[in-house]
Coordinates of C-alpha atoms and ligand atoms in Angstrom, one line a residue:
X1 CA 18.8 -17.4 -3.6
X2 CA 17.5 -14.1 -5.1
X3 CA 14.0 -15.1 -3.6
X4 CA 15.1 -15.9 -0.2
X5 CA 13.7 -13.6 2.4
X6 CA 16.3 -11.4 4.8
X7 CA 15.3 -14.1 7.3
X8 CA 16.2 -17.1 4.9
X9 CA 19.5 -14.9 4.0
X10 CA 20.5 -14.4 7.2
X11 CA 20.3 -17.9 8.4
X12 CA 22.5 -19.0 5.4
X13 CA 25.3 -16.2 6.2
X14 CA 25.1 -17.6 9.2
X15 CA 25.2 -21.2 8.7
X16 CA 28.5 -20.6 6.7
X17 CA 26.5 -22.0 3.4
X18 CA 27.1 -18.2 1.9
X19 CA 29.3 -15.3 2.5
X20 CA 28.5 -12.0 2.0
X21 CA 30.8 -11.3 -0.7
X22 CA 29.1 -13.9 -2.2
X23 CA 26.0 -12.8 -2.0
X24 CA 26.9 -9.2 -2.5
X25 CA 29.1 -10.3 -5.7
X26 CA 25.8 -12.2 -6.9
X27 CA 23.5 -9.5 -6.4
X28 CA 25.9 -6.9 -8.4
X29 CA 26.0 -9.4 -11.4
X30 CA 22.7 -9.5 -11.4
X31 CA 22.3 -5.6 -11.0
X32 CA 25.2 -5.4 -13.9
X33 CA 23.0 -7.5 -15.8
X34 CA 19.2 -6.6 -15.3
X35 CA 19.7 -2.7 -14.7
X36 CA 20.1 -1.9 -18.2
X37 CA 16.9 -2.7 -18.9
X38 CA 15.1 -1.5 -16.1
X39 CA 17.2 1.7 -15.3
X40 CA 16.9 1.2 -11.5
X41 CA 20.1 2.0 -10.1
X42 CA 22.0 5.2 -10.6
X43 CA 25.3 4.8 -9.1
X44 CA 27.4 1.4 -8.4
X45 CA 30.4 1.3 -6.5
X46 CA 31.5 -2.1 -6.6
X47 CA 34.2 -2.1 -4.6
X48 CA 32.9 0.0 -1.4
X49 CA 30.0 -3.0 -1.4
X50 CA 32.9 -5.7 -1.3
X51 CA 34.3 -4.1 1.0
X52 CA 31.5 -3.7 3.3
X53 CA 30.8 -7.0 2.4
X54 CA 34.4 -8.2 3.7
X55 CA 33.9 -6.7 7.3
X56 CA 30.3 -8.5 7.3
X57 CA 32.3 -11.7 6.6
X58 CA 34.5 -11.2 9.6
X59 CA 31.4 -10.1 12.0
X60 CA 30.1 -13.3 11.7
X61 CA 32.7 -15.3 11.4
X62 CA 33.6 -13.6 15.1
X63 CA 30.0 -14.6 15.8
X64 CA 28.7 -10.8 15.9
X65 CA 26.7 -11.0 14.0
X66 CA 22.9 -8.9 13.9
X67 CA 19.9 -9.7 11.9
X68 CA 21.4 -7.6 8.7
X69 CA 24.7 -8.4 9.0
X70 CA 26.1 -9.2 5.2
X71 CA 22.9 -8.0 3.5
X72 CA 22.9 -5.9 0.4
X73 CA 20.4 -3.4 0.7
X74 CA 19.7 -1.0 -1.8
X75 CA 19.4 2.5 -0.9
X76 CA 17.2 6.0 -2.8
X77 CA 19.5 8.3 -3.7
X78 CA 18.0 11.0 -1.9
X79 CA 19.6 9.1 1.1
X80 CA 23.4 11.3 1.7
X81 CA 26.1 8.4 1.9
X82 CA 29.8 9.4 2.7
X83 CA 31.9 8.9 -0.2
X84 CA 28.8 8.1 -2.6
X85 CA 27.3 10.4 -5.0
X86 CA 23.8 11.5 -3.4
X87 CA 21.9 13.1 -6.8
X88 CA 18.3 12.8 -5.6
X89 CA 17.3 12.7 -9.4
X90 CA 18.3 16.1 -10.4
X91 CA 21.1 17.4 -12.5
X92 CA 21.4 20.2 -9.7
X93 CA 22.8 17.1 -8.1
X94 CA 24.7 15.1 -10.4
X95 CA 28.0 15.8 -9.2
X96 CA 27.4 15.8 -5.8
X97 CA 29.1 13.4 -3.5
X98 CA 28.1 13.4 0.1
X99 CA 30.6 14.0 2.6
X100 CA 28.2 12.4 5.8
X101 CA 26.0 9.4 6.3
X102 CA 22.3 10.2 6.8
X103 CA 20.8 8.8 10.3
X104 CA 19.4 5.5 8.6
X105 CA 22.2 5.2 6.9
X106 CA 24.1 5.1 10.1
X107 CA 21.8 2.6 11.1
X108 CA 22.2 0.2 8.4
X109 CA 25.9 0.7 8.3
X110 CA 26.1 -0.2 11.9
X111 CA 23.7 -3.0 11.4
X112 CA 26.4 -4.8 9.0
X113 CA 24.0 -4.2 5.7
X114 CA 25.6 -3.5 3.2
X115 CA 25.1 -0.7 0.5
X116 CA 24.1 -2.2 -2.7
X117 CA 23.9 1.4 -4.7
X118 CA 22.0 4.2 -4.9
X119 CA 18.4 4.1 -6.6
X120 CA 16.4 6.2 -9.3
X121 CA 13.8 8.6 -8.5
X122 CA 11.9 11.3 -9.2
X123 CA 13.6 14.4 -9.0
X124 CA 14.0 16.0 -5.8
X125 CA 10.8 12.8 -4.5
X126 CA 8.4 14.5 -7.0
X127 CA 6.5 12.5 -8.8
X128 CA 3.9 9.4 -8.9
X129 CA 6.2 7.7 -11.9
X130 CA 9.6 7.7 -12.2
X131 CA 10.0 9.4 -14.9
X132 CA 10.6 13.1 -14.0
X133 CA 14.6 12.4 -12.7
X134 CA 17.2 13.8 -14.8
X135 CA 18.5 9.9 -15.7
X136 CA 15.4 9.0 -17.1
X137 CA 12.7 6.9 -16.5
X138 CA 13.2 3.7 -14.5
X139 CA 11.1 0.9 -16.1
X140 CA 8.6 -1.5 -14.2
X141 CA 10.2 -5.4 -14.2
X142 CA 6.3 -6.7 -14.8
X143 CA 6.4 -4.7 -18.1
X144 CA 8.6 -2.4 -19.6
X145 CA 6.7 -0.1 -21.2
X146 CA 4.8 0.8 -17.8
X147 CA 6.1 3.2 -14.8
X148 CA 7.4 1.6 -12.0
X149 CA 6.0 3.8 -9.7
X150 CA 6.9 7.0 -7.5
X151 CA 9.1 8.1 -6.6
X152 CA 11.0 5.4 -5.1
X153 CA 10.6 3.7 -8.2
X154 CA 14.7 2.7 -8.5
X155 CA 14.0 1.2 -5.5
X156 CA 10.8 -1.0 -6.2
X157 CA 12.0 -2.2 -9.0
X158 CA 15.2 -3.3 -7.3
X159 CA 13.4 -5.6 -5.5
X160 CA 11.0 -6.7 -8.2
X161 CA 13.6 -7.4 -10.0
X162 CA 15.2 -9.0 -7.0
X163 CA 18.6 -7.3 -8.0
X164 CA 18.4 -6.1 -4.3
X165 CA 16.9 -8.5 -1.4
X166 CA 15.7 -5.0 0.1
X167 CA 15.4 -1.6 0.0
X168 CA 15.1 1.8 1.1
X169 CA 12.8 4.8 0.3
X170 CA 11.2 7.7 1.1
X171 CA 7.5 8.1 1.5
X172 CA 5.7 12.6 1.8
X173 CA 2.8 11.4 0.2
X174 CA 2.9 7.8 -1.1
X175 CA 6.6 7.2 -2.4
X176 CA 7.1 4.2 -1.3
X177 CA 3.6 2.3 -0.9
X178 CA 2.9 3.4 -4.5
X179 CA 5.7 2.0 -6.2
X180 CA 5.8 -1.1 -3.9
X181 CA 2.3 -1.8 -4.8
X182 CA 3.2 -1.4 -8.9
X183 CA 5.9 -3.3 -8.8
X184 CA 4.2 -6.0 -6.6
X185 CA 6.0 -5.8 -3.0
X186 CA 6.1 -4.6 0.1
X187 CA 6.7 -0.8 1.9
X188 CA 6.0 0.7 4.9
X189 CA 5.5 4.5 5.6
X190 CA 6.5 4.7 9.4
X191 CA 4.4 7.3 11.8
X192 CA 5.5 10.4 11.0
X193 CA 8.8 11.1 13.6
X194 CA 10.0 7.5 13.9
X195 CA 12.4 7.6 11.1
X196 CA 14.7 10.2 11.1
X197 CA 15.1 13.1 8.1
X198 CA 18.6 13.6 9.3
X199 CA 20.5 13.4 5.7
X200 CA 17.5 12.9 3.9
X201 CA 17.0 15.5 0.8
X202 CA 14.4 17.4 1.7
X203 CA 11.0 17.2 -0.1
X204 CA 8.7 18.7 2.0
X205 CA 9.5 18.5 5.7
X206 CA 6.6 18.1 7.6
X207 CA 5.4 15.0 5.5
X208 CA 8.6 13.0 4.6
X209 CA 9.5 10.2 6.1
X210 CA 11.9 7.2 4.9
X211 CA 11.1 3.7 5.5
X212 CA 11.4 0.1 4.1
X213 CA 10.4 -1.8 0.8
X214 CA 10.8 -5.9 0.6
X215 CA 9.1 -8.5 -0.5
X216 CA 7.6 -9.4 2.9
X217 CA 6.3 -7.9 5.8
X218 CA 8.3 -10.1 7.8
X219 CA 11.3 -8.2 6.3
X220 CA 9.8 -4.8 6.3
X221 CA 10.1 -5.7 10.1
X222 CA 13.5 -6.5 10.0
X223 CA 14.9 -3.2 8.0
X224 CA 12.5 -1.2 10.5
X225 CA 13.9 -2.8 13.3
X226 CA 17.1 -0.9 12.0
X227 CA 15.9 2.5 10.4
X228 CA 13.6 3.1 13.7
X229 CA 14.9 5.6 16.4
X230 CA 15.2 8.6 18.1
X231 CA 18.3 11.2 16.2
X232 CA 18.7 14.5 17.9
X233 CA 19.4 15.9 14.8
X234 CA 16.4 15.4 13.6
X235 CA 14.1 18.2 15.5
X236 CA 10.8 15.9 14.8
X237 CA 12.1 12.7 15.6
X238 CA 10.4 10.7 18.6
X239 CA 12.1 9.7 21.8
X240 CA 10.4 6.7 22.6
X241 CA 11.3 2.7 23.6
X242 CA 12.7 0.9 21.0
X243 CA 9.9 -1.6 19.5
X244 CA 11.0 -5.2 18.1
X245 CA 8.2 -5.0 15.0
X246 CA 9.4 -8.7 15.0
X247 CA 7.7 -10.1 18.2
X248 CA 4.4 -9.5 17.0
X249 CA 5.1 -11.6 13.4
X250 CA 5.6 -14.1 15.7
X251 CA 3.4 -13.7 18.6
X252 CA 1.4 -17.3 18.9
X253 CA -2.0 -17.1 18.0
X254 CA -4.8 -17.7 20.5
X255 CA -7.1 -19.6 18.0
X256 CA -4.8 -20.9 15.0
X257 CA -7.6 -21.1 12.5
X258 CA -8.3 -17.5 12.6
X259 CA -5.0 -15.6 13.6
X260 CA -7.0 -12.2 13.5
X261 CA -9.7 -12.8 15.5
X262 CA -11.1 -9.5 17.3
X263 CA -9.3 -7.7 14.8
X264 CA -11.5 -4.4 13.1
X265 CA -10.7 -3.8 9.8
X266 CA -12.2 -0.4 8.5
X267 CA -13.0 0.1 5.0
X268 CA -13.7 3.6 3.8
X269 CA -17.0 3.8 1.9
X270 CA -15.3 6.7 -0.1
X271 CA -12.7 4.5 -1.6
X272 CA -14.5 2.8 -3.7
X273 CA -16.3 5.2 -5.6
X274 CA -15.9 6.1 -9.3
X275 CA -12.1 6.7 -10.3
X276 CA -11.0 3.2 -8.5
X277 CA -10.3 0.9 -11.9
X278 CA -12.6 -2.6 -11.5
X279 CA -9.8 -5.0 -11.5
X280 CA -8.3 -3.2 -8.5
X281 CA -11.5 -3.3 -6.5
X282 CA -11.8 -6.8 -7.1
X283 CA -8.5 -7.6 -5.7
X284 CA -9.0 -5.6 -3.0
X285 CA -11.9 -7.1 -2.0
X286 CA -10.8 -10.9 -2.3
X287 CA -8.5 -9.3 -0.1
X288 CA -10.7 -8.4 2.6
X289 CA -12.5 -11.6 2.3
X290 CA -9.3 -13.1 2.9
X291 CA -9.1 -11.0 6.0
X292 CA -12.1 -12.0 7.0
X293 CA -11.1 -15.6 6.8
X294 CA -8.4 -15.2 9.2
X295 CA -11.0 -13.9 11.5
X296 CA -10.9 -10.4 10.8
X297 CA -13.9 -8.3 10.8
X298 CA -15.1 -5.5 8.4
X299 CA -16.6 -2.0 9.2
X300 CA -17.6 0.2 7.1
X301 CA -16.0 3.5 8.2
X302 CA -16.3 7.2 6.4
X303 CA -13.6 9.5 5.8
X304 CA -15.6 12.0 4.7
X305 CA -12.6 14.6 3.4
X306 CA -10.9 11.9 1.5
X307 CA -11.9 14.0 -1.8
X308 CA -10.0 17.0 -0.2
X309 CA -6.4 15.3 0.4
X310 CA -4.9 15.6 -2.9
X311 CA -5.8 19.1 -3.2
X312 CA -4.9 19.9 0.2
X313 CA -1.6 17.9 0.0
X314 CA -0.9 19.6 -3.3
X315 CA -0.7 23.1 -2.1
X316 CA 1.5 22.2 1.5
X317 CA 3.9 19.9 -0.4
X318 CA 5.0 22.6 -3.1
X319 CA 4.7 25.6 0.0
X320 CA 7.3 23.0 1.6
X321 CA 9.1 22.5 -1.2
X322 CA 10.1 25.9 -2.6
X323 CA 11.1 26.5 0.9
X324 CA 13.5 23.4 1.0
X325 CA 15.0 23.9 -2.5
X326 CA 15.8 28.2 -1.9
X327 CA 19.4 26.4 -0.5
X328 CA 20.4 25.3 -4.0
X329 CA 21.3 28.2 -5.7
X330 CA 24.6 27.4 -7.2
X331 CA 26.8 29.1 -4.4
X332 CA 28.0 26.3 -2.2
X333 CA 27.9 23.1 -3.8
X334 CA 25.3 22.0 -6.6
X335 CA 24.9 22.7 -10.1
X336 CA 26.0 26.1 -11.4
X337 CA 25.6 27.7 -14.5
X338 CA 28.8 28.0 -16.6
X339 CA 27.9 31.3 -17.4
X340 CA 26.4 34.4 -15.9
X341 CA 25.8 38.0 -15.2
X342 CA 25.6 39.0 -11.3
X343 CA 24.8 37.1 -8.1
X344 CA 21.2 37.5 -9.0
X345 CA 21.8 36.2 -12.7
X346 CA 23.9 33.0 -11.3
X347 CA 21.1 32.4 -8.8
X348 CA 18.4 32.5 -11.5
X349 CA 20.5 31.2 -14.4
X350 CA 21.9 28.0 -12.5
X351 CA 18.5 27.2 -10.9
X352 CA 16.8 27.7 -14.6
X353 CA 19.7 24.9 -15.9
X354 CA 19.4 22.6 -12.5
X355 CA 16.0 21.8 -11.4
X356 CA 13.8 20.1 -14.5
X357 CA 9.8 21.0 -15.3
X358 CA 8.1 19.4 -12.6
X359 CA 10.3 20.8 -10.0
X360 CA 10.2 24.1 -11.2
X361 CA 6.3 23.6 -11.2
X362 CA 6.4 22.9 -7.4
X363 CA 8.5 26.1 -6.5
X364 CA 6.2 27.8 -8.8
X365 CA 3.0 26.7 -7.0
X366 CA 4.8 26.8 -3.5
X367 CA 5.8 30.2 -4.0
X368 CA 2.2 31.3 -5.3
X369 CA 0.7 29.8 -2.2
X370 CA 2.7 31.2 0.2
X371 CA 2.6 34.8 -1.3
X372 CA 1.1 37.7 0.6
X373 CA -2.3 38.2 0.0
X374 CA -2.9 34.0 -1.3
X375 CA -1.5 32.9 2.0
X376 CA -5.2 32.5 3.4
X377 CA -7.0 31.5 0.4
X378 CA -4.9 28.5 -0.1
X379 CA -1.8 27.8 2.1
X380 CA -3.7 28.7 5.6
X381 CA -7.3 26.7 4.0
X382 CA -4.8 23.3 3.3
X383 CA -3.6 23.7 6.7
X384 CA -7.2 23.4 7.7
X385 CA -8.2 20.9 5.6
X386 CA -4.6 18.8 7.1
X387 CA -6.5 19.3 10.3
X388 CA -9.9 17.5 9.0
X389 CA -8.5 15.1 7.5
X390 CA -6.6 13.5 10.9
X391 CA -9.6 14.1 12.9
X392 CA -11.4 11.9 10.2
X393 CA -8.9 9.2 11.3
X394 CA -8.9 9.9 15.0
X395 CA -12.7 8.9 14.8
X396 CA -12.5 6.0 12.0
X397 CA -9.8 4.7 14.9
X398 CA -12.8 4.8 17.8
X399 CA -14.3 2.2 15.3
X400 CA -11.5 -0.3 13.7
X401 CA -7.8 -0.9 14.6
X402 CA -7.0 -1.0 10.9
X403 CA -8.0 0.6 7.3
X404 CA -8.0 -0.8 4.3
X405 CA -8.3 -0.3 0.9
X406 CA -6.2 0.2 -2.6
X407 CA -3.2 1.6 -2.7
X408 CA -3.5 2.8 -6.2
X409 CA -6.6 3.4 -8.2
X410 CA -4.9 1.6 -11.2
X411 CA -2.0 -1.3 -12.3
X412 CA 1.0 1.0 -13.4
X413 CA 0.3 2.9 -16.7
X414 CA 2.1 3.3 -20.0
X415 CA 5.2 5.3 -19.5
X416 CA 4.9 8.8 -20.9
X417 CA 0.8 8.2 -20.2
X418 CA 0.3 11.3 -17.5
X419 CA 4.2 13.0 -18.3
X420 CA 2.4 15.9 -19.9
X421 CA -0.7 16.0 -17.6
X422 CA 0.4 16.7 -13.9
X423 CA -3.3 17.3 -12.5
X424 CA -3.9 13.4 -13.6
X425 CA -0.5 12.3 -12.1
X426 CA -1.3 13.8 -8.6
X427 CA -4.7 12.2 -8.7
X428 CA -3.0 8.7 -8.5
X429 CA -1.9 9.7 -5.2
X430 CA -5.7 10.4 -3.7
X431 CA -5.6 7.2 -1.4
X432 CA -2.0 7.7 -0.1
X433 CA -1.6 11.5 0.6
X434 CA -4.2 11.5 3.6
X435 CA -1.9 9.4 5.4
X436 CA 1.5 11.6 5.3
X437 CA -0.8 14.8 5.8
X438 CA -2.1 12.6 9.1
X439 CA 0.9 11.5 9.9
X440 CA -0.2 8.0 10.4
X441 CA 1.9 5.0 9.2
X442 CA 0.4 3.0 6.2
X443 CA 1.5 0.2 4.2
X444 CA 1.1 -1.9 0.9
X445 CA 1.4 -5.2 0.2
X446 CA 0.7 -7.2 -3.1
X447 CA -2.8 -8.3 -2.8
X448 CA -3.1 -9.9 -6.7
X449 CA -3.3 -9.1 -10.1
X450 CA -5.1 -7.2 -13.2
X451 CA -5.3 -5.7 -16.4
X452 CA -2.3 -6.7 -18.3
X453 CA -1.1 -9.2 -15.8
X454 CA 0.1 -5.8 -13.8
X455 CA 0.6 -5.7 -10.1
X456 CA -1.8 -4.5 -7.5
X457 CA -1.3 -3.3 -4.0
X458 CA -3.3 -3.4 -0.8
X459 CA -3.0 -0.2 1.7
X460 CA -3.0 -1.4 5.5
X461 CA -3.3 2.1 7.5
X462 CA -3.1 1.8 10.9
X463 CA -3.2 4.7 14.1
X464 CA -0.2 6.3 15.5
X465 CA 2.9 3.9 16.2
X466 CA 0.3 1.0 15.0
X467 CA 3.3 -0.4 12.8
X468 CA 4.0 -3.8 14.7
X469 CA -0.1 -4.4 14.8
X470 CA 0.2 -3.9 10.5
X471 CA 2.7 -5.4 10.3
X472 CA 1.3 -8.9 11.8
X473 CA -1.9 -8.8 10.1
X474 CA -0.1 -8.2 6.5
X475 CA 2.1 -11.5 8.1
X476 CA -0.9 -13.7 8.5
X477 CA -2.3 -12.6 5.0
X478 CA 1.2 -13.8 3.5
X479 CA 1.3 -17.0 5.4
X480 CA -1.9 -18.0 4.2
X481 CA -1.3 -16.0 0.3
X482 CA 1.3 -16.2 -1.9
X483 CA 0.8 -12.9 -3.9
X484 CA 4.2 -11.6 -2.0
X485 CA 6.3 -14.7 -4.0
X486 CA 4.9 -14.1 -7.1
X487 CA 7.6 -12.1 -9.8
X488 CA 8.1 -10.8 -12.5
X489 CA 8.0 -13.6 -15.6
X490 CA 11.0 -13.1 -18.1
X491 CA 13.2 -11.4 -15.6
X492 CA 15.9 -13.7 -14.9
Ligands
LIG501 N1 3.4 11.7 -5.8 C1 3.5 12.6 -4.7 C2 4.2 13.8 -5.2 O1 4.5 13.9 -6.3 C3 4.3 12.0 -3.6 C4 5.7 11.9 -3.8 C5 6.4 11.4 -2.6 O2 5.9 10.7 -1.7 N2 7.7 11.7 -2.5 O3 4.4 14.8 -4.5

């Protein structure tokens, strides 16, 4: 049961063969279990989950019930819940309970999932690892001594461990396809806009954007089918037609040998240059080859200011950020120093005692950017270089549908291995910044295995609103691989 897919679930919650509070019940033994040793779940509340689970049970026994109904999701906690405590990582957080529901929690909520728990992170989003929240480090189910990826590690390791059938995260410059691809699953960064940030802590606003993590992209379809859609309170989220990211899973193909025929797969000469370890590239390409199997064909494309994402997205993000995190300054609700001076001195004392190293970092960076006189060396520059960058993809599109390439240029690494080394922690990110600062939707999906028997993760990139098209090549790969059903040995 733990490895049945949403779809599998679904049809057994409806067939009467489970209940939800069954399932739900299972999954939090398991969770009550496995977390200890993996340290992906912050908060529990068993009895809001059976409960939830309860009014799934009656949906469907009234025959109401929608694709999600009686699933146990499991959701980041930078998602605001009513009632649960919403921490994103950070002791400025830790007593924080949320009085509101974020937009996709809505969605889910109203969809008949139910809440599993809330997930470990890096504080505030920050982070390539997992190990800069204030609860510690969450552990990677392949091998516990490794990172599980970041920052929606909690949540990648949720499903690795397949404590949680899915999950949520989010994703401002690779927070979700990163861990997914070192914990070996699935997640989906949506076009920027189609998810909305309503109730979402915010990292840095102009890249974040929430999506799914499963174990197949049959099911990232599923949870997207949900978290899609247009919020007014959201001031960058898309009014557009509600798209089935189903339908094209299941779309017959014309020639049944090779399902991807006329498809153009792009890969970027510049990802494979030095820094990309060898047993990733060699996954990655079987993967192609595989691609190419199913009738795909390859193109060599050029994205010739790859080099300059990291550096670019490095000086936006923090600008974003120490914008975003001014609101938490001890007055209203967060942490607040026990003692202090003045106003100023709570201010600086409570956000000295809240907000841990790498955070402070970011504001610190952000700040310096932004300030008069640096503005146009580096803040204004970045911008420029954001602009590059998506004209790169505009005309890699005019050539290929899709890209393609690693997700990360290594298996997940020793944990503590980058902690005191933040220039080589934000150099992981070099393949999956472009697409947030782009705004483009990109994926990863488990594409094989390397050095120490560690996952690895293919990126599918697509153009604007190209999920639905990713999303059925990543299907055809999975019907004809089985890298997706592979876990984690020992964890039972
Ligand atoms: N690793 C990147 C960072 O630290 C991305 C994090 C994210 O996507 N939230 O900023």
């Amino acid at each position: 049961m733990f490895n049945a897919t949403l779809k599998q679930l679904s049809a057994l919650l409806a067939q009467k063969k489970l209940s939800s509070v069954e399932l739900t019940q299972s999954c939090l033994d398991r969770v009550g279990r496995l977390n200890p040793g993996f340290n992906a779940f912050l908060t529990i509340d068993a009895e809001r989950s059976l409960a939830q689970a309860r009014a799934a049970d009656a949906q469907i026994a009234a025959g109401k019930a929608q694709p999600l109904t009686g699933i146990p999701v499991a959701h980041k906690d930078i998602f605001c819940a009513k009632g649960w405590r919403t921490s994103c990582g950070s002791k400025m957080l830790a007593n924080f309970v949320s009085p509101y529901d974020a937009h996709v929690v809505e969605q889910l909520n109203a969809a008949g999932a139910v809440m599993l728990g809330k997930t470990n992170m890096d504080e505030f989003a920050m982070g390539s690892s997992s190990e800069t929240g204030f609860w510690g480090p969450v552990k990677n189910p392949w091998d516990r001594t490794r990172v599980a990826g970041g920052s929606s590690g909690g949540s990648a390791a949720a499903v690795a461990a397949r404590m949680a059938p899915a999950a949520i995260g989010t994703d401002t410059g690779g927070s979700i396809r990163q861990p997914a691809a070192l914990c070996g699953i699935c997640g989906i960064k949506p076009t920027y806009g189609l998810v909305s940030r309503y109730g979402m802590g915010a990292f840095a606003s102009s890249l974040d954007q929430g999506g799914p993590m499963a174990k197949s992209a049959e099911d990232l379809a599923l949870m997207l089918n949900v978290m899609a859609g247009f919020d007014v309170r959201d001031s960058t989220s898309l009014e557009r037609p509600a798209e089935d990211y189903t339908r094209a899973l299941e779309a017959p193909a014309a020639d049944r040998a090779k399902p991807l025929a006329g498809l153009r797969i792009g890969v970027p000469k510049e990802y494979f240059g030095g820094g990309l370890a060898s047993d990733v590239a060699a996954a990655v390409e079987a993967a192609l080859a595989q691609f190419e199997k199913l009738g795909a064909q390859r193109v060599t494309i050029s994205l010739p200011n790859a080099g300059l994402s990291v550096p670019a997205y490095y000086v936006i993000a923090p600008a974003e950020a120490s914008s975003n995190l001014s609101r938490f300054d001890g007055v209203r609700y967060g942490y607040r120093a026990p003692e202090y001076g003045d106003l100023a001195d709570m201010y600086a004392k409570s956000r000295a005692q809240g907000f841990g190293a790498e955070v402070k970092r970011r504001i610190l960076i952000g700040t310096y950017v932004l300030s008069h006189g640096y503005y146009d060396a580096y803040y204004l520059k970045a911008q420029k270089i954001r602009r590059l960058i998506a004209q790169d993809f505009a005309a890699a599109y005019q050539q290929c549908d899709l890209i393609m390439g690693p997700t990360s240029p290594s298996v997940a690494f020793a944990l503590g291995a980058k902690a005191t080394d933040p220039v080589q922690m934000y150099l992981i990110d070099i393949y999956t910044v472009a697409a947030n600062l782009a705004g483009l939707p990109a994926m990863s999906i488990p594409c094989g295995f390397g050095e120490g028997g560690m996952p690895i993760g293919l990126q599918i990139a697509g153009n604007y609103f190209a999920e639905a098209q990713m999303l059925a090549a990543a299907h055809q790969y999975q019907l004809a691989t089985d890298w997706h059903l592979r876990q984690p040995v020992g964890v039972e």
